[in-house]
mmCIF file of C-alpha atoms in Angstrom:
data_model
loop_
_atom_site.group_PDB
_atom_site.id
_atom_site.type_symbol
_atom_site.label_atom_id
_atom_site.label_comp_id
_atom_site.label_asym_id
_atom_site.label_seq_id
_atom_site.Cartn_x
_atom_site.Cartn_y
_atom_site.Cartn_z
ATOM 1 C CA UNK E 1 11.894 2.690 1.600
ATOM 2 C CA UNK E 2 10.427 5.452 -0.462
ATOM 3 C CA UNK E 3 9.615 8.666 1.835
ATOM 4 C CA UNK E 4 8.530 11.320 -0.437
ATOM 5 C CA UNK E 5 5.177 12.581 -0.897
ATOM 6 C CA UNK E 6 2.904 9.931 -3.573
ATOM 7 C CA UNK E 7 5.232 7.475 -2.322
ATOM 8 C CA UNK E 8 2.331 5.275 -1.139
ATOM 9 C CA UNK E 9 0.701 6.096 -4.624
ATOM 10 C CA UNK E 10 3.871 4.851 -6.251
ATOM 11 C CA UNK E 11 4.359 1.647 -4.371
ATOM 12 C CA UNK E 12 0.939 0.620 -5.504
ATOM 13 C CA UNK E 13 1.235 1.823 -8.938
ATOM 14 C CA UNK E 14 4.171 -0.452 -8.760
ATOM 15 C CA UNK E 15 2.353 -3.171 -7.626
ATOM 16 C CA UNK E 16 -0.145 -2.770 -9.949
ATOM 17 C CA UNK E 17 1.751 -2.976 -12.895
ATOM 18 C CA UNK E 18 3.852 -6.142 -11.687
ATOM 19 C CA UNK E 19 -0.087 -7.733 -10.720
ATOM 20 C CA UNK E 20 -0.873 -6.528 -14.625
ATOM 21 C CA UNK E 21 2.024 -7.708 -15.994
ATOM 22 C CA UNK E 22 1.516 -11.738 -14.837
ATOM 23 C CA UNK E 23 -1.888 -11.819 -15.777
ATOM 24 C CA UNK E 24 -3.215 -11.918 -19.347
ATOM 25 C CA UNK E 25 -4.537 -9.491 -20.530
ATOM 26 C CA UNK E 26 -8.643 -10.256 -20.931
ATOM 27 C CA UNK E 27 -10.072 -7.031 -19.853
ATOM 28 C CA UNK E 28 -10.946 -5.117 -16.386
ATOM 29 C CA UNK E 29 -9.334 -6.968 -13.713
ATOM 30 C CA UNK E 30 -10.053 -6.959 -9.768
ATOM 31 C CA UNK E 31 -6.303 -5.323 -9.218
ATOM 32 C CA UNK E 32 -7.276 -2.778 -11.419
ATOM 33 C CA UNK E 33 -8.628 0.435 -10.029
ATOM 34 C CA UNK E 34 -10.667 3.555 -11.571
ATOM 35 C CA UNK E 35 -10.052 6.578 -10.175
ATOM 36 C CA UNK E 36 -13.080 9.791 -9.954
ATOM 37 C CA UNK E 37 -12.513 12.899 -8.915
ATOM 38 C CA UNK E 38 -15.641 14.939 -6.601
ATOM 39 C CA UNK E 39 -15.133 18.432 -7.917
ATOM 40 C CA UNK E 40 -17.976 19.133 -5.091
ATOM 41 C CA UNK E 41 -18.525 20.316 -2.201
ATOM 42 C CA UNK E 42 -15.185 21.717 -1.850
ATOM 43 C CA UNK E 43 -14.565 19.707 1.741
ATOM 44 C CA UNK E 44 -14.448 16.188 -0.269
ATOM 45 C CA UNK E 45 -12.365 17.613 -3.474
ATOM 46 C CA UNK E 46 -10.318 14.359 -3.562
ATOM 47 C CA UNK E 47 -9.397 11.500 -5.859
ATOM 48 C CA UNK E 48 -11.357 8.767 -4.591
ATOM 49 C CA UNK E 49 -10.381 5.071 -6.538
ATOM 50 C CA UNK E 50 -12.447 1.950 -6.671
ATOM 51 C CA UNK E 51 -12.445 -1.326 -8.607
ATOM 52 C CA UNK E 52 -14.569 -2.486 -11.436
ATOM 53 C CA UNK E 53 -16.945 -5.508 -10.968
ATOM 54 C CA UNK E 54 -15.676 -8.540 -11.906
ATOM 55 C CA UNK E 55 -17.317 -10.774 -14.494
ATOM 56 C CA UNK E 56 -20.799 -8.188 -15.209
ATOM 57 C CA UNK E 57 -21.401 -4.628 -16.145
ATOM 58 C CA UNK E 58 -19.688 -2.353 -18.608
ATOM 59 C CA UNK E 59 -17.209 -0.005 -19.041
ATOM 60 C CA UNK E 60 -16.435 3.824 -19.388
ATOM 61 C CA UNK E 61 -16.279 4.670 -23.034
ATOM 62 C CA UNK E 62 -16.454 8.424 -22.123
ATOM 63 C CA UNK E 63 -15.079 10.503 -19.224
ATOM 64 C CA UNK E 64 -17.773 12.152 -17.799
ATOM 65 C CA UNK E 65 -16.227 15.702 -16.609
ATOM 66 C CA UNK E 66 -18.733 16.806 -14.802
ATOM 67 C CA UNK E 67 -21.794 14.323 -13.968
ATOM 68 C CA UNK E 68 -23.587 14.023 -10.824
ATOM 69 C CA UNK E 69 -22.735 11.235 -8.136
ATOM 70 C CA UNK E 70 -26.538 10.820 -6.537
ATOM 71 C CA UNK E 71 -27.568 8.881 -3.231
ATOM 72 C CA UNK E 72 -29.571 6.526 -4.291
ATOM 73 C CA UNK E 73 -32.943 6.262 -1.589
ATOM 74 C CA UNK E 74 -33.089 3.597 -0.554
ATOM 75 C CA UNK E 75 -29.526 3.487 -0.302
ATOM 76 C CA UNK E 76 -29.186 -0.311 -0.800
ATOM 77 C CA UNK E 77 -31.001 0.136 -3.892
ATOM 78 C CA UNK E 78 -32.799 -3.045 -4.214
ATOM 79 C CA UNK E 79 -35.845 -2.049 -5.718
ATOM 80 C CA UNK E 80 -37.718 1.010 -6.569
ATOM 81 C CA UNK E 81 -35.975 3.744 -6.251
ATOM 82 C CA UNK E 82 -37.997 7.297 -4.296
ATOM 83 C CA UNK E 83 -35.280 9.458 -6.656
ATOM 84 C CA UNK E 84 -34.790 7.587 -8.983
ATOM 85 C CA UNK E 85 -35.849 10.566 -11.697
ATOM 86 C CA UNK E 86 -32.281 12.418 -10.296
ATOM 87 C CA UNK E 87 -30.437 9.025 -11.261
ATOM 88 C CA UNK E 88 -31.637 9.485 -15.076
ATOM 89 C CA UNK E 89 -28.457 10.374 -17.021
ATOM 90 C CA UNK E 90 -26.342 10.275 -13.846
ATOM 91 C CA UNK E 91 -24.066 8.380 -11.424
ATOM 92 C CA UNK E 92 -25.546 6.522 -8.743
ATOM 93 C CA UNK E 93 -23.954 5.833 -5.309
ATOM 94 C CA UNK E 94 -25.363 2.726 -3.897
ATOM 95 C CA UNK E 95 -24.838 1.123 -0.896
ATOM 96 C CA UNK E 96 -24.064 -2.852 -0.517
ATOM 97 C CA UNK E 97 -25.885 -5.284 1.159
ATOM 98 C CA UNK E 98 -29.595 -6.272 0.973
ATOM 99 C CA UNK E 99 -29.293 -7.983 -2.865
ATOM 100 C CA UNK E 100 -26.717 -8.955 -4.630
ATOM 101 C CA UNK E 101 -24.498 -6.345 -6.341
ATOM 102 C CA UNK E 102 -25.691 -7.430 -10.144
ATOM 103 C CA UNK E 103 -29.407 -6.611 -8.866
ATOM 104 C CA UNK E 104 -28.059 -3.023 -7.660
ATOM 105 C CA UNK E 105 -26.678 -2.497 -10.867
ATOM 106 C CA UNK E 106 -29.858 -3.937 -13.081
ATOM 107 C CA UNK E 107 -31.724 -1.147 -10.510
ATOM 108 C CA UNK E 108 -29.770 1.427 -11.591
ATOM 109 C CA UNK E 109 -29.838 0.878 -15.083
ATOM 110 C CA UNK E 110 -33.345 0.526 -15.025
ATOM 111 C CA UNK E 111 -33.384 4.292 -13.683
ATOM 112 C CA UNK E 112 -31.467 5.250 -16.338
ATOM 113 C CA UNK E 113 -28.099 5.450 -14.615
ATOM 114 C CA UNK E 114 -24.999 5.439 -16.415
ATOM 115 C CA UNK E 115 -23.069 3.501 -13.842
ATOM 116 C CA UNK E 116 -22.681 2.622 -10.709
ATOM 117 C CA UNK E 117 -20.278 3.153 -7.626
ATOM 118 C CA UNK E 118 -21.342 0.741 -4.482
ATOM 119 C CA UNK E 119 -19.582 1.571 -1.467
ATOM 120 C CA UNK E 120 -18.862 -1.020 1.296
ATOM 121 C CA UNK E 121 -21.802 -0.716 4.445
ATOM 122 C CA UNK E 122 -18.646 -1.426 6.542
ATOM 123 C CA UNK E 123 -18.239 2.270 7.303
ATOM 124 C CA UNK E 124 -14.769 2.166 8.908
ATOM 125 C CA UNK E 125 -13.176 -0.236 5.714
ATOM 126 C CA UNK E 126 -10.553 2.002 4.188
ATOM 127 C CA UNK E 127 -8.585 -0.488 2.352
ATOM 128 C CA UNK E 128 -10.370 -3.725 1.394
ATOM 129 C CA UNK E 129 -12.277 -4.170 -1.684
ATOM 130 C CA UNK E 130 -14.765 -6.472 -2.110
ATOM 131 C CA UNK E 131 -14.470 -8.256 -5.749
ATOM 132 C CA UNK E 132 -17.803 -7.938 -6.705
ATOM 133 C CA UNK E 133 -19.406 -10.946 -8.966
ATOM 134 C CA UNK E 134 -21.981 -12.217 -11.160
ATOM 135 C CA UNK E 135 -24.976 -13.573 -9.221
ATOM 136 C CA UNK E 136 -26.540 -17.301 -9.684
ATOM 137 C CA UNK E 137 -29.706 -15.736 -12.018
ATOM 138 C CA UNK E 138 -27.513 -15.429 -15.000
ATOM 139 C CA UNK E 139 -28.956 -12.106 -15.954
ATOM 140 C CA UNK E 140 -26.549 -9.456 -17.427
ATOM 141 C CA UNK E 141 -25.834 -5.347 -16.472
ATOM 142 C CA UNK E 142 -24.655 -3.099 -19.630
ATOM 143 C CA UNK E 143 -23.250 -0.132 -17.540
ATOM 144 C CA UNK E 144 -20.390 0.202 -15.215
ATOM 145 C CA UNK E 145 -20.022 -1.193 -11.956
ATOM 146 C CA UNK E 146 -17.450 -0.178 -9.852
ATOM 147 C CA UNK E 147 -16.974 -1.193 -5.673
ATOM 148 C CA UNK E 148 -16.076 1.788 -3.320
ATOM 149 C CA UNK E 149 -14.368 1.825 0.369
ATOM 150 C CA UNK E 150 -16.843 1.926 3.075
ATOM 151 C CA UNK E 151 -14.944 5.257 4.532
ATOM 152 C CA UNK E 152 -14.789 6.685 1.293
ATOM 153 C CA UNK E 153 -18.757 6.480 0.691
ATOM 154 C CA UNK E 154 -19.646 7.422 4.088
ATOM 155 C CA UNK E 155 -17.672 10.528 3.922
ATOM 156 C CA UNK E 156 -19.146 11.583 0.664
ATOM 157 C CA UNK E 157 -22.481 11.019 1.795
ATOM 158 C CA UNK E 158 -21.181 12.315 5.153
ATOM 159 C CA UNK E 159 -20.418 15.741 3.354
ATOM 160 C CA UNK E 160 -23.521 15.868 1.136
ATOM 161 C CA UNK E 161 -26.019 15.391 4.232
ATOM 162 C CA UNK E 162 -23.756 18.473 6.318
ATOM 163 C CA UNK E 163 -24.485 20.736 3.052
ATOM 164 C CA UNK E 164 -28.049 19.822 2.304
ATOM 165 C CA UNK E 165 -26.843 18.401 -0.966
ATOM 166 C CA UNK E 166 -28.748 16.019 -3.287
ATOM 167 C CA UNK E 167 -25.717 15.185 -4.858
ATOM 168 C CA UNK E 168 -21.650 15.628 -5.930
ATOM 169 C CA UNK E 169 -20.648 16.819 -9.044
ATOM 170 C CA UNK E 170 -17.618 14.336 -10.016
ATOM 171 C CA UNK E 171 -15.163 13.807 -13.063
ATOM 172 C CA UNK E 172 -15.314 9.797 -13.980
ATOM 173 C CA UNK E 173 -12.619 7.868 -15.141
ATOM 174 C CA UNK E 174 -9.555 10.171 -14.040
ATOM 175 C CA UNK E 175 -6.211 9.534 -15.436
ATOM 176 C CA UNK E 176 -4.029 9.755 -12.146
ATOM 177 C CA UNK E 177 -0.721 8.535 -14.084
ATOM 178 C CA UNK E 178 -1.372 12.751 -15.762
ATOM 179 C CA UNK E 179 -1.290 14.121 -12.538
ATOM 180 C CA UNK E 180 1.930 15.192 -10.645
ATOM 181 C CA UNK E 181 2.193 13.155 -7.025
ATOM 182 C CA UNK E 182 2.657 16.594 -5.749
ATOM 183 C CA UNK E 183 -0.972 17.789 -6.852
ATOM 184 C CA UNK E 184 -2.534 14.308 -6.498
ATOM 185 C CA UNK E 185 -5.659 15.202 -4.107
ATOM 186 C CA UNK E 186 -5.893 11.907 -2.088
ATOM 187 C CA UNK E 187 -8.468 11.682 0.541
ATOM 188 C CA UNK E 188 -6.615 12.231 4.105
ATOM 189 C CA UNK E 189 -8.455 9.086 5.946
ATOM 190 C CA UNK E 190 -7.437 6.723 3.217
ATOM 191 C CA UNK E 191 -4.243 4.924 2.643
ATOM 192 C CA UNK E 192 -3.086 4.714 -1.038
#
């Protein structure tokens, strides 16, 4: 059993690659995870990962250094958004439940948002992800999707409400597999 710091981090990176390895490779998979990085507020300056959506929306051409992650209100984001003029250009952090995770995303991109990150409503979810799937309607999303823990969302929103902020500043996709385990910034409250 592997007791050094980033073990966790290696064990799944581990079982990552053996997940990769039996399936063929077609594209984003649910096992696969995308990693951002909130550069701020300082009290959330963690590596947060999530998954992409399944079978709709696209996919990060560009890293994004420093973009900002905005609440979306409402945060289910199921129709007109009241800020949606700060999601122009941006990130969005949505909310699930309400509509179907393709209609969040179509919402968003309607605003003008680059992508997407939808965090679980089940606030105390720290390690299961939801694989998040095309809808019955057969309509189509062009940017990113990706599904966040509920504990991970809350606490970023958590943090932005204690500093009166309107939003994070993030760095989106990370490559963790650059960073030494040592300086890997992993949020305390979730297990990787």
């Amino acid at each position: 059993r592997l007791a050094a710091p980033g073990a966790a981090m290696l064990r799944r990176s581990l079982w990552l690659c053996l997940c990769l390895c039996s399936c063929p490779a077609r594209g984003l998979r649910i096992h696969e995870y995308l990693y951002f990085q909130v550069l701020s507020p300082g009290d959330i300056r963690y590596i947060f990962t999530a998954t992409p959506a399944k079978d709709f929306g696209g996919v990060f051409n560009t890293r994004y250094d420093q973009i900002h992650l905005v609440p979306a209100d409402p945060p289910e984001a199921c129709g007109e958004l009241n800020n949606g003029v700060f999601i122009q250009d941006q990130i969005a952090l949505v909310e699930r439940g309400g509509c179907s995770f393709l209609s969040k995303t179509r919402v968003i991109q309607e605003h003008g948002g680059r992508a997407v990150i939808i965090a679980d409503n089940a606030y105390d979810n720290d390690s299961f992800y939801i694989e998040m799937i095309q809808d019955s309607t057969r309509r189509t999303a062009d940017i990113p999707a990706l599904f966040l823990l509920g504990r991970d969302g809350y606490m970023i929103r958590r943090s932005l409400e204690q500093h009166g902020l309107p939003w994070a500043v993030i760095s989106i996709p990370v490559n963790v597999t650059s960073i030494p385990t040592y300086e890997m910034m992993q949020p305390p409250w979730t297990f990787w």
